[in-house]
Short mmCIF file of C-alpha atoms in Angstrom, two decimals:
data_model
loop_
_atom_site.label_atom_id
_atom_site.label_comp_id
_atom_site.label_asym_id
_atom_site.label_seq_id
_atom_site.Cartn_x
_atom_site.Cartn_y
_atom_site.Cartn_z
CA UNK B 28 62.47 99.50 98.33
CA UNK B 29 59.97 100.05 95.57
CA UNK B 30 60.32 100.92 91.92
CA UNK B 31 63.05 100.14 89.41
CA UNK B 32 66.67 100.09 90.51
CA UNK B 33 68.48 102.57 88.27
CA UNK B 34 71.66 101.98 86.34
CA UNK B 35 74.66 104.18 86.97
CA UNK B 36 74.06 107.69 85.65
CA UNK B 37 75.78 108.32 82.33
CA UNK B 38 74.73 111.97 81.83
CA UNK B 39 74.42 114.78 84.33
CA UNK B 40 73.83 118.49 84.79
CA UNK B 41 76.15 120.91 86.58
CA UNK B 42 77.48 124.44 86.74
CA UNK B 43 81.16 124.70 87.65
CA UNK B 44 82.57 128.05 88.73
CA UNK B 45 85.67 129.63 90.28
CA UNK B 46 88.04 127.69 88.05
CA UNK B 47 90.99 128.20 85.74
CA UNK B 48 90.09 126.73 82.36
CA UNK B 49 92.54 124.89 80.09
CA UNK B 50 90.13 124.07 77.27
CA UNK B 51 92.42 122.23 74.83
CA UNK B 52 91.97 124.98 72.23
CA UNK B 53 93.37 128.20 73.70
CA UNK B 54 97.06 127.87 74.69
CA UNK B 55 96.72 129.93 77.87
CA UNK B 56 94.52 129.30 80.87
CA UNK B 57 91.34 131.35 81.12
CA UNK B 58 89.87 132.80 84.30
CA UNK B 59 86.56 134.38 85.17
CA UNK B 60 84.48 131.73 83.43
CA UNK B 61 81.96 129.05 84.41
CA UNK B 62 81.09 125.79 82.64
CA UNK B 63 77.40 124.99 82.23
CA UNK B 64 76.65 121.28 81.70
CA UNK B 65 73.29 119.97 80.57
CA UNK B 66 72.45 116.35 79.84
CA UNK B 67 76.08 115.31 79.83
CA UNK B 68 77.40 117.94 77.43
CA UNK B 69 78.84 121.39 77.81
CA UNK B 70 75.94 123.69 76.98
CA UNK B 71 77.87 126.93 77.30
CA UNK B 72 80.86 128.59 78.89
CA UNK B 73 79.75 131.84 80.47
CA UNK B 74 81.24 134.68 82.51
CA UNK B 75 81.64 133.83 86.17
CA UNK B 76 79.05 136.47 87.06
CA UNK B 77 76.41 134.53 85.12
CA UNK B 78 77.04 131.20 86.88
CA UNK B 79 74.12 131.58 89.28
CA UNK B 80 73.81 130.96 93.00
CA UNK B 81 73.74 127.15 92.74
CA UNK B 82 77.05 126.80 90.90
CA UNK B 83 79.69 124.50 92.36
CA UNK B 84 82.71 126.46 93.57
CA UNK B 85 85.89 124.65 92.52
CA UNK B 86 88.10 126.87 94.64
CA UNK B 87 90.30 128.11 91.84
CA UNK B 88 91.17 124.63 90.56
CA UNK B 89 92.67 124.11 87.12
CA UNK B 90 90.17 122.33 84.87
CA UNK B 91 91.14 120.55 81.65
CA UNK B 92 89.70 117.84 79.38
CA UNK B 93 89.84 114.29 80.66
CA UNK B 94 92.89 112.33 79.53
CA UNK B 95 92.71 110.16 76.40
CA UNK B 96 94.95 107.11 76.61
CA UNK B 97 95.65 105.79 73.11
CA UNK B 98 97.46 102.57 74.08
CA UNK B 99 95.38 100.59 76.56
CA UNK B 100 95.06 96.87 77.27
CA UNK B 101 92.46 95.98 79.90
CA UNK B 102 93.34 92.30 79.41
CA UNK B 103 97.13 92.74 79.42
CA UNK B 104 99.08 89.56 80.21
CA UNK B 105 102.87 89.85 80.03
CA UNK B 106 105.21 86.88 80.46
CA UNK B 107 105.53 85.83 84.10
CA UNK B 108 103.22 84.79 86.96
CA UNK B 109 101.17 88.00 86.93
CA UNK B 110 100.36 87.68 83.26
CA UNK B 111 99.82 83.94 83.52
CA UNK B 112 97.12 84.59 86.13
CA UNK B 113 95.27 86.86 83.69
CA UNK B 114 95.65 84.37 80.83
CA UNK B 115 94.14 81.65 83.02
CA UNK B 116 90.94 83.58 83.73
CA UNK B 117 87.72 82.07 82.44
CA UNK B 118 85.71 84.34 80.12
CA UNK B 119 83.39 85.53 82.89
CA UNK B 120 86.34 86.21 85.20
CA UNK B 121 88.15 88.08 82.44
CA UNK B 122 85.14 90.33 81.87
CA UNK B 123 85.05 91.22 85.57
CA UNK B 124 88.83 91.79 85.60
CA UNK B 125 88.53 94.16 82.64
CA UNK B 126 85.56 95.96 84.16
CA UNK B 127 87.56 96.62 87.32
CA UNK B 128 90.42 97.96 85.21
CA UNK B 129 88.01 100.24 83.37
CA UNK B 130 86.64 101.59 86.64
CA UNK B 131 90.10 102.27 88.02
CA UNK B 132 91.17 103.85 84.73
CA UNK B 133 88.29 106.32 84.85
CA UNK B 134 89.08 107.22 88.46
CA UNK B 135 92.68 107.93 87.44
CA UNK B 136 91.45 110.75 85.19
CA UNK B 137 91.36 108.88 81.87
CA UNK B 138 87.91 109.49 80.43
CA UNK B 139 88.54 107.97 76.97
CA UNK B 140 90.71 105.03 75.91
CA UNK B 141 91.80 103.43 72.68
CA UNK B 142 92.18 99.68 73.24
CA UNK B 143 94.80 98.15 70.98
CA UNK B 144 94.39 94.37 71.49
CA UNK B 145 91.98 92.78 73.92
CA UNK B 146 91.16 89.17 74.60
CA UNK B 147 88.22 87.28 73.15
CA UNK B 148 86.00 90.21 72.19
CA UNK B 149 85.38 91.15 75.83
CA UNK B 150 86.17 94.80 75.00
CA UNK B 151 83.00 95.07 72.92
CA UNK B 152 80.86 93.74 75.77
CA UNK B 153 82.63 96.07 78.19
CA UNK B 154 81.97 99.07 75.94
CA UNK B 155 78.27 98.22 75.77
CA UNK B 156 78.07 97.78 79.55
CA UNK B 157 79.73 101.16 80.18
CA UNK B 158 77.48 102.93 77.69
CA UNK B 159 74.40 101.36 79.30
CA UNK B 160 75.48 102.42 82.78
CA UNK B 161 75.92 98.87 84.07
CA UNK B 162 79.56 99.46 85.04
CA UNK B 163 81.69 102.62 85.34
CA UNK B 164 84.49 103.21 82.86
CA UNK B 165 85.90 105.49 80.17
CA UNK B 166 84.62 105.89 76.64
CA UNK B 167 86.11 103.07 74.57
CA UNK B 168 87.44 103.07 71.03
CA UNK B 169 88.86 99.66 70.24
CA UNK B 170 90.80 97.69 67.66
CA UNK B 171 89.37 94.42 68.94
CA UNK B 172 92.03 91.74 68.46
CA UNK B 173 95.30 92.73 66.79
CA UNK B 174 96.46 90.95 63.63
CA UNK B 175 99.81 89.14 63.61
CA UNK B 176 101.54 86.49 61.53
CA UNK B 177 101.83 82.90 62.72
CA UNK B 178 104.19 83.02 65.68
CA UNK B 179 104.29 86.82 65.50
CA UNK B 180 104.22 89.37 68.29
CA UNK B 181 101.43 88.53 70.74
CA UNK B 182 100.53 85.25 69.03
CA UNK B 183 100.41 83.35 72.32
CA UNK B 184 97.40 85.22 73.71
CA UNK B 185 93.75 85.52 72.74
CA UNK B 186 94.09 89.21 71.96
CA UNK B 187 95.52 88.53 68.50
CA UNK B 188 94.43 86.75 65.33
CA UNK B 189 97.15 84.87 63.44
CA UNK B 190 97.05 85.50 59.70
CA UNK B 191 99.37 84.53 56.85
CA UNK B 192 99.21 85.96 53.36
CA UNK B 193 97.40 88.95 51.93
CA UNK B 194 94.01 87.28 51.74
CA UNK B 195 94.18 86.16 55.37
CA UNK B 196 95.07 89.66 56.55
CA UNK B 197 92.18 91.13 54.57
CA UNK B 198 89.87 88.59 56.23
CA UNK B 199 91.38 89.44 59.60
CA UNK B 200 90.55 93.11 59.13
CA UNK B 201 87.00 92.29 58.11
CA UNK B 202 86.55 90.00 61.10
CA UNK B 203 87.37 92.82 63.51
CA UNK B 204 85.21 95.33 61.66
CA UNK B 205 82.38 92.78 61.86
CA UNK B 206 82.91 92.54 65.62
CA UNK B 207 82.65 96.31 65.97
CA UNK B 208 86.26 97.56 65.80
CA UNK B 209 86.80 101.30 65.44
CA UNK B 210 90.33 100.86 64.10
CA UNK B 211 92.74 98.07 63.15
CA UNK B 212 96.04 97.17 64.81
CA UNK B 213 98.82 95.27 63.05
CA UNK B 214 101.87 93.64 64.62
CA UNK B 215 104.47 94.46 61.96
CA UNK B 216 107.63 93.76 63.95
CA UNK B 217 108.89 92.06 67.08
CA UNK B 218 108.83 93.73 70.46
CA UNK B 219 109.95 93.51 74.06
CA UNK B 220 107.48 90.82 75.15
CA UNK B 221 108.19 88.07 72.60
CA UNK B 222 110.76 85.53 73.75
CA UNK B 223 111.55 84.14 70.29
CA UNK B 224 111.89 87.44 68.47
CA UNK B 225 113.77 90.73 68.65
CA UNK B 226 112.47 94.27 68.50
CA UNK B 227 114.01 94.51 65.03
CA UNK B 228 112.37 91.35 63.64
CA UNK B 229 110.20 92.25 60.60
CA UNK B 230 107.07 90.11 60.73
CA UNK B 231 104.74 91.04 57.87
CA UNK B 232 105.38 91.04 54.16
CA UNK B 233 104.67 94.07 52.03
CA UNK B 234 101.68 92.34 50.47
CA UNK B 235 100.26 91.47 53.90
CA UNK B 236 100.57 95.04 55.13
CA UNK B 237 99.15 96.44 51.92
CA UNK B 238 96.13 94.13 52.05
CA UNK B 239 95.38 94.93 55.69
CA UNK B 240 95.78 98.68 55.34
CA UNK B 241 93.84 99.02 52.09
CA UNK B 242 91.00 96.84 53.41
CA UNK B 243 90.79 98.81 56.66
CA UNK B 244 90.74 102.11 54.80
CA UNK B 245 88.05 100.85 52.46
CA UNK B 246 85.93 100.18 55.53
CA UNK B 247 86.68 103.63 56.97
CA UNK B 248 89.04 102.41 59.70
CA UNK B 249 92.46 103.83 60.48
CA UNK B 250 95.38 101.49 61.06
CA UNK B 251 97.98 101.57 63.79
CA UNK B 252 100.97 99.28 64.08
CA UNK B 253 103.07 97.84 66.86
CA UNK B 254 106.46 98.62 65.37
CA UNK B 255 110.10 98.96 66.33
CA UNK B 256 112.58 99.23 63.44
CA UNK B 257 112.70 102.23 61.13
CA UNK B 258 112.81 100.28 57.86
CA UNK B 259 109.60 98.35 58.41
CA UNK B 260 107.87 101.52 59.69
CA UNK B 261 108.90 103.39 56.55
CA UNK B 262 107.48 100.65 54.34
CA UNK B 263 104.18 100.62 56.24
CA UNK B 264 103.93 104.42 56.02
CA UNK B 265 104.40 104.19 52.26
CA UNK B 266 101.43 101.81 52.20
CA UNK B 267 99.22 104.21 54.16
CA UNK B 268 99.77 103.45 57.86
CA UNK B 269 98.10 106.03 60.14
CA UNK B 270 99.90 105.60 63.46
CA UNK B 271 102.97 103.96 65.03
CA UNK B 272 102.98 102.37 68.48
CA UNK B 273 106.28 102.51 70.39
CA UNK B 274 108.62 103.33 67.49
CA UNK B 275 111.60 102.04 69.44
CA UNK B 276 114.15 102.61 66.68
CA UNK B 277 113.10 105.56 64.54
CA UNK B 278 115.61 107.57 62.52
CA UNK B 279 115.46 111.29 61.75
CA UNK B 280 114.68 110.42 58.13
CA UNK B 281 111.73 108.17 58.97
CA UNK B 282 110.46 110.64 61.55
CA UNK B 283 110.47 113.31 58.83
CA UNK B 284 108.41 111.06 56.57
CA UNK B 285 105.95 110.44 59.42
CA UNK B 286 105.53 114.18 59.90
CA UNK B 287 105.08 114.79 56.18
CA UNK B 288 102.46 112.04 55.86
CA UNK B 289 100.60 112.96 59.06
CA UNK B 290 101.42 109.66 60.76
CA UNK B 291 101.12 109.92 64.55
CA UNK B 292 103.36 108.33 67.18
CA UNK B 293 102.22 106.83 70.48
CA UNK B 294 105.65 106.51 72.14
CA UNK B 295 104.78 104.59 75.34
CA UNK B 296 108.06 105.72 76.90
CA UNK B 297 107.19 104.22 80.26
CA UNK B 298 107.39 100.64 78.96
CA UNK B 299 111.18 100.83 78.65
CA UNK B 300 111.41 102.40 82.12
CA UNK B 301 109.12 100.06 84.02
CA UNK B 302 111.38 97.89 86.14
CA UNK B 303 109.22 98.13 89.25
CA UNK B 304 106.10 97.20 87.26
CA UNK B 305 107.86 94.20 85.79
CA UNK B 306 108.94 93.16 89.26
CA UNK B 307 105.32 93.38 90.44
CA UNK B 308 104.28 90.92 87.70
CA UNK B 309 107.30 88.62 87.96
CA UNK B 310 108.36 89.40 84.38
CA UNK B 311 111.32 87.14 83.45
CA UNK B 312 114.87 88.50 83.19
CA UNK B 313 115.09 88.19 79.38
CA UNK B 314 112.16 90.57 78.92
CA UNK B 315 113.33 93.01 81.57
CA UNK B 316 116.78 93.18 79.99
CA UNK B 317 115.36 93.70 76.51
CA UNK B 318 112.91 96.35 77.66
CA UNK B 319 115.15 98.37 79.95
CA UNK B 320 118.06 98.00 77.54
CA UNK B 321 115.97 99.58 74.79
CA UNK B 322 115.31 102.68 76.88
CA UNK B 323 118.05 105.03 75.60
CA UNK B 324 117.37 104.26 71.94
CA UNK B 325 113.63 104.56 72.55
CA UNK B 326 114.08 108.04 74.02
CA UNK B 327 116.27 109.09 71.09
CA UNK B 328 113.54 107.95 68.70
CA UNK B 329 110.97 110.02 70.56
CA UNK B 330 113.20 113.08 70.31
CA UNK B 331 113.64 112.52 66.57
CA UNK B 332 109.84 112.55 66.29
CA UNK B 333 109.55 115.78 68.25
CA UNK B 334 112.25 117.46 66.17
CA UNK B 335 110.50 116.42 62.97
CA UNK B 336 107.12 117.72 64.13
CA UNK B 337 105.39 114.34 64.39
CA UNK B 338 102.05 114.41 66.20
CA UNK B 339 102.72 112.52 69.46
CA UNK B 340 99.83 111.04 71.44
CA UNK B 341 99.50 109.78 75.00
CA UNK B 342 99.58 106.02 75.49
CA UNK B 343 100.75 104.20 78.59
CA UNK B 344 100.59 100.52 77.53
CA UNK B 345 100.83 99.77 81.26
CA UNK B 346 97.42 99.83 82.99
CA UNK B 347 96.77 103.59 83.24
CA UNK B 348 95.79 103.39 86.91
CA UNK B 349 98.80 101.35 88.06
CA UNK B 350 100.42 102.72 91.22
CA UNK B 351 103.86 103.47 89.84
CA UNK B 352 106.74 105.61 91.10
CA UNK B 353 104.55 107.75 93.33
CA UNK B 354 101.72 108.35 90.87
CA UNK B 355 99.71 106.51 88.21
CA UNK B 356 101.28 104.93 85.14
CA UNK B 357 99.46 107.36 82.83
CA UNK B 358 100.79 110.40 84.68
CA UNK B 359 104.27 108.89 84.74
CA UNK B 360 104.10 108.47 80.96
CA UNK B 361 103.18 112.12 80.59
CA UNK B 362 106.08 113.11 82.82
CA UNK B 363 108.45 111.11 80.60
CA UNK B 364 107.03 112.89 77.56
CA UNK B 365 107.78 116.26 79.13
CA UNK B 366 111.24 115.21 80.34
CA UNK B 367 111.97 113.94 76.82
CA UNK B 368 111.58 117.39 75.33
CA UNK B 369 107.89 118.23 74.86
CA UNK B 370 106.75 121.38 76.67
CA UNK B 371 104.08 120.87 79.32
CA UNK B 372 101.47 122.66 77.19
CA UNK B 373 102.34 120.29 74.34
CA UNK B 374 101.97 117.30 76.66
CA UNK B 375 98.48 118.50 77.63
CA UNK B 376 97.65 118.69 73.91
CA UNK B 377 99.08 115.18 73.36
CA UNK B 378 96.81 113.86 76.10
CA UNK B 379 93.59 115.55 75.00
CA UNK B 380 92.89 117.37 71.74
CA UNK B 381 95.47 115.54 69.58
CA UNK B 382 94.19 112.00 70.36
CA UNK B 383 90.61 113.19 69.90
CA UNK B 384 91.49 114.46 66.44
CA UNK B 385 93.16 111.15 65.49
CA UNK B 386 90.03 109.33 66.63
CA UNK B 387 87.88 111.69 64.53
CA UNK B 388 86.11 112.45 67.82
CA UNK B 389 87.16 116.04 68.51
CA UNK B 390 83.53 117.08 68.10
CA UNK B 391 82.80 114.99 71.21
CA UNK B 392 85.90 114.68 73.42
CA UNK B 393 89.36 116.15 73.96
CA UNK B 394 88.36 119.80 74.30
CA UNK B 395 86.10 121.71 76.66
CA UNK B 396 83.74 123.68 74.44
CA UNK B 397 79.99 123.83 73.83
CA UNK B 398 78.59 120.65 72.34
CA UNK B 399 81.33 118.38 73.67
CA UNK B 400 80.88 115.81 76.40
CA UNK B 401 81.55 117.19 79.88
CA UNK B 402 84.56 114.91 80.39
CA UNK B 403 87.01 116.79 82.57
CA UNK B 404 89.51 116.65 85.40
CA UNK B 405 90.56 119.22 87.99
CA UNK B 406 93.62 119.77 90.18
CA UNK B 407 95.15 122.51 92.34
CA UNK B 408 98.23 123.24 90.17
CA UNK B 409 98.69 124.18 86.51
CA UNK B 410 99.42 121.20 84.22
CA UNK B 411 100.26 123.49 81.31
CA UNK B 412 103.22 124.80 83.33
CA UNK B 413 104.35 121.41 84.66
CA UNK B 414 102.60 118.17 83.78
CA UNK B 415 103.46 116.82 87.25
CA UNK B 416 100.44 118.85 88.39
CA UNK B 417 98.39 115.85 87.27
CA UNK B 418 99.68 114.00 90.33
CA UNK B 419 97.17 116.16 92.18
CA UNK B 420 94.03 115.24 90.21
CA UNK B 421 91.21 115.46 92.75
CA UNK B 422 88.09 115.63 90.59
CA UNK B 423 86.99 113.55 87.60
CA UNK B 424 83.77 114.11 85.66
CA UNK B 425 82.51 112.08 82.72
CA UNK B 426 79.41 113.13 80.82
CA UNK B 427 78.53 115.63 83.52
CA UNK B 428 78.60 112.95 86.22
CA UNK B 429 81.17 113.36 88.98
CA UNK B 430 82.89 110.01 89.48
CA UNK B 431 85.63 111.22 91.81
CA UNK B 432 85.75 114.22 94.11
CA UNK B 433 88.45 113.93 96.74
CA UNK B 434 87.68 117.36 98.21
CA UNK B 435 83.93 116.84 98.33
CA UNK B 436 83.23 120.15 96.61
CA UNK B 437 80.38 118.73 94.51
CA UNK B 438 78.91 116.63 97.31
CA UNK B 439 80.37 113.44 95.82
CA UNK B 440 83.24 111.35 97.14
CA UNK B 441 85.67 108.99 95.47
#
């Protein structure tokens, strides 16, 4: 071998034809078109007749934007032996563990993630490595380490920073911005994974929330919050919160306020329906009971949000690629969103264009239109008719580079 050994390609060229386009903008599928990709971005969408003789024939597949998972933890460590094994990893081992998770996430059809609490700053190194083409993975927007109170939700892992008092929370925000965070995450209540708390336990004072949110906004960062009870969510919304994670116990009244203020919800429905996943990790009975027991109320909260017109966004919390109930965890989450009352076309929107808009990145990702990155997935069936079609994802492209092609239509293989 002679010459330099190249990094993984991060931008490619392609012409994709014979497809049914779900672009994330137009509600209905479009036929008779071809997608022209140059240097990683969609250059133009042209009539099929103009595709040229070298176009790749996708055989009538449905093509849509790559999924955007807004609640991802590459360093997740829940209570139990499985999580303990992750917590015990040395920094170098943790980086490799997270890189493998990023690779598997991309192959599952998730081309962009929002990380909402990762250990030790490894997410920033992982993002740089992916961008440089050293390792494969999705585009990463990250909150860095989440902020909690002393003993608060997630305090026992290195993916949080314990803060007490308004000044400490302001410093906590600045510390994550300094590290490179794109957004800030607050732990404002208890949850299902804290042994010495309840979902309904309020954990931050009004002054602490106000200091964190105002500081983040001053630095141009949105704020999302791990949150369960309606009362604490309502208070945080009044102070300017931008997004709610989980929302286990919303009320119609609080959902209406969320809709009026433009506060999004990432429902993570799968986490209260994840018994088999918990069994895989050896999660203790107290957490399983709390999680699965919260399921009916969690679903009711989600339906309140839909009825109020809240913008709901895809987020699995579980590793997106996890083999779960016959598909991946991210597809299972989307199926729960549809079963809970959101039409399949709305679920597609919640997994693509809506998250991109929240991230202020809809000029780059989330839709298939000229100027955007060529991040897309393809499958034989129509996901806008039934989101279960995503169980058949057989092609994944990121930045014009095919990273998975089960059918071999582009000459690449998974």
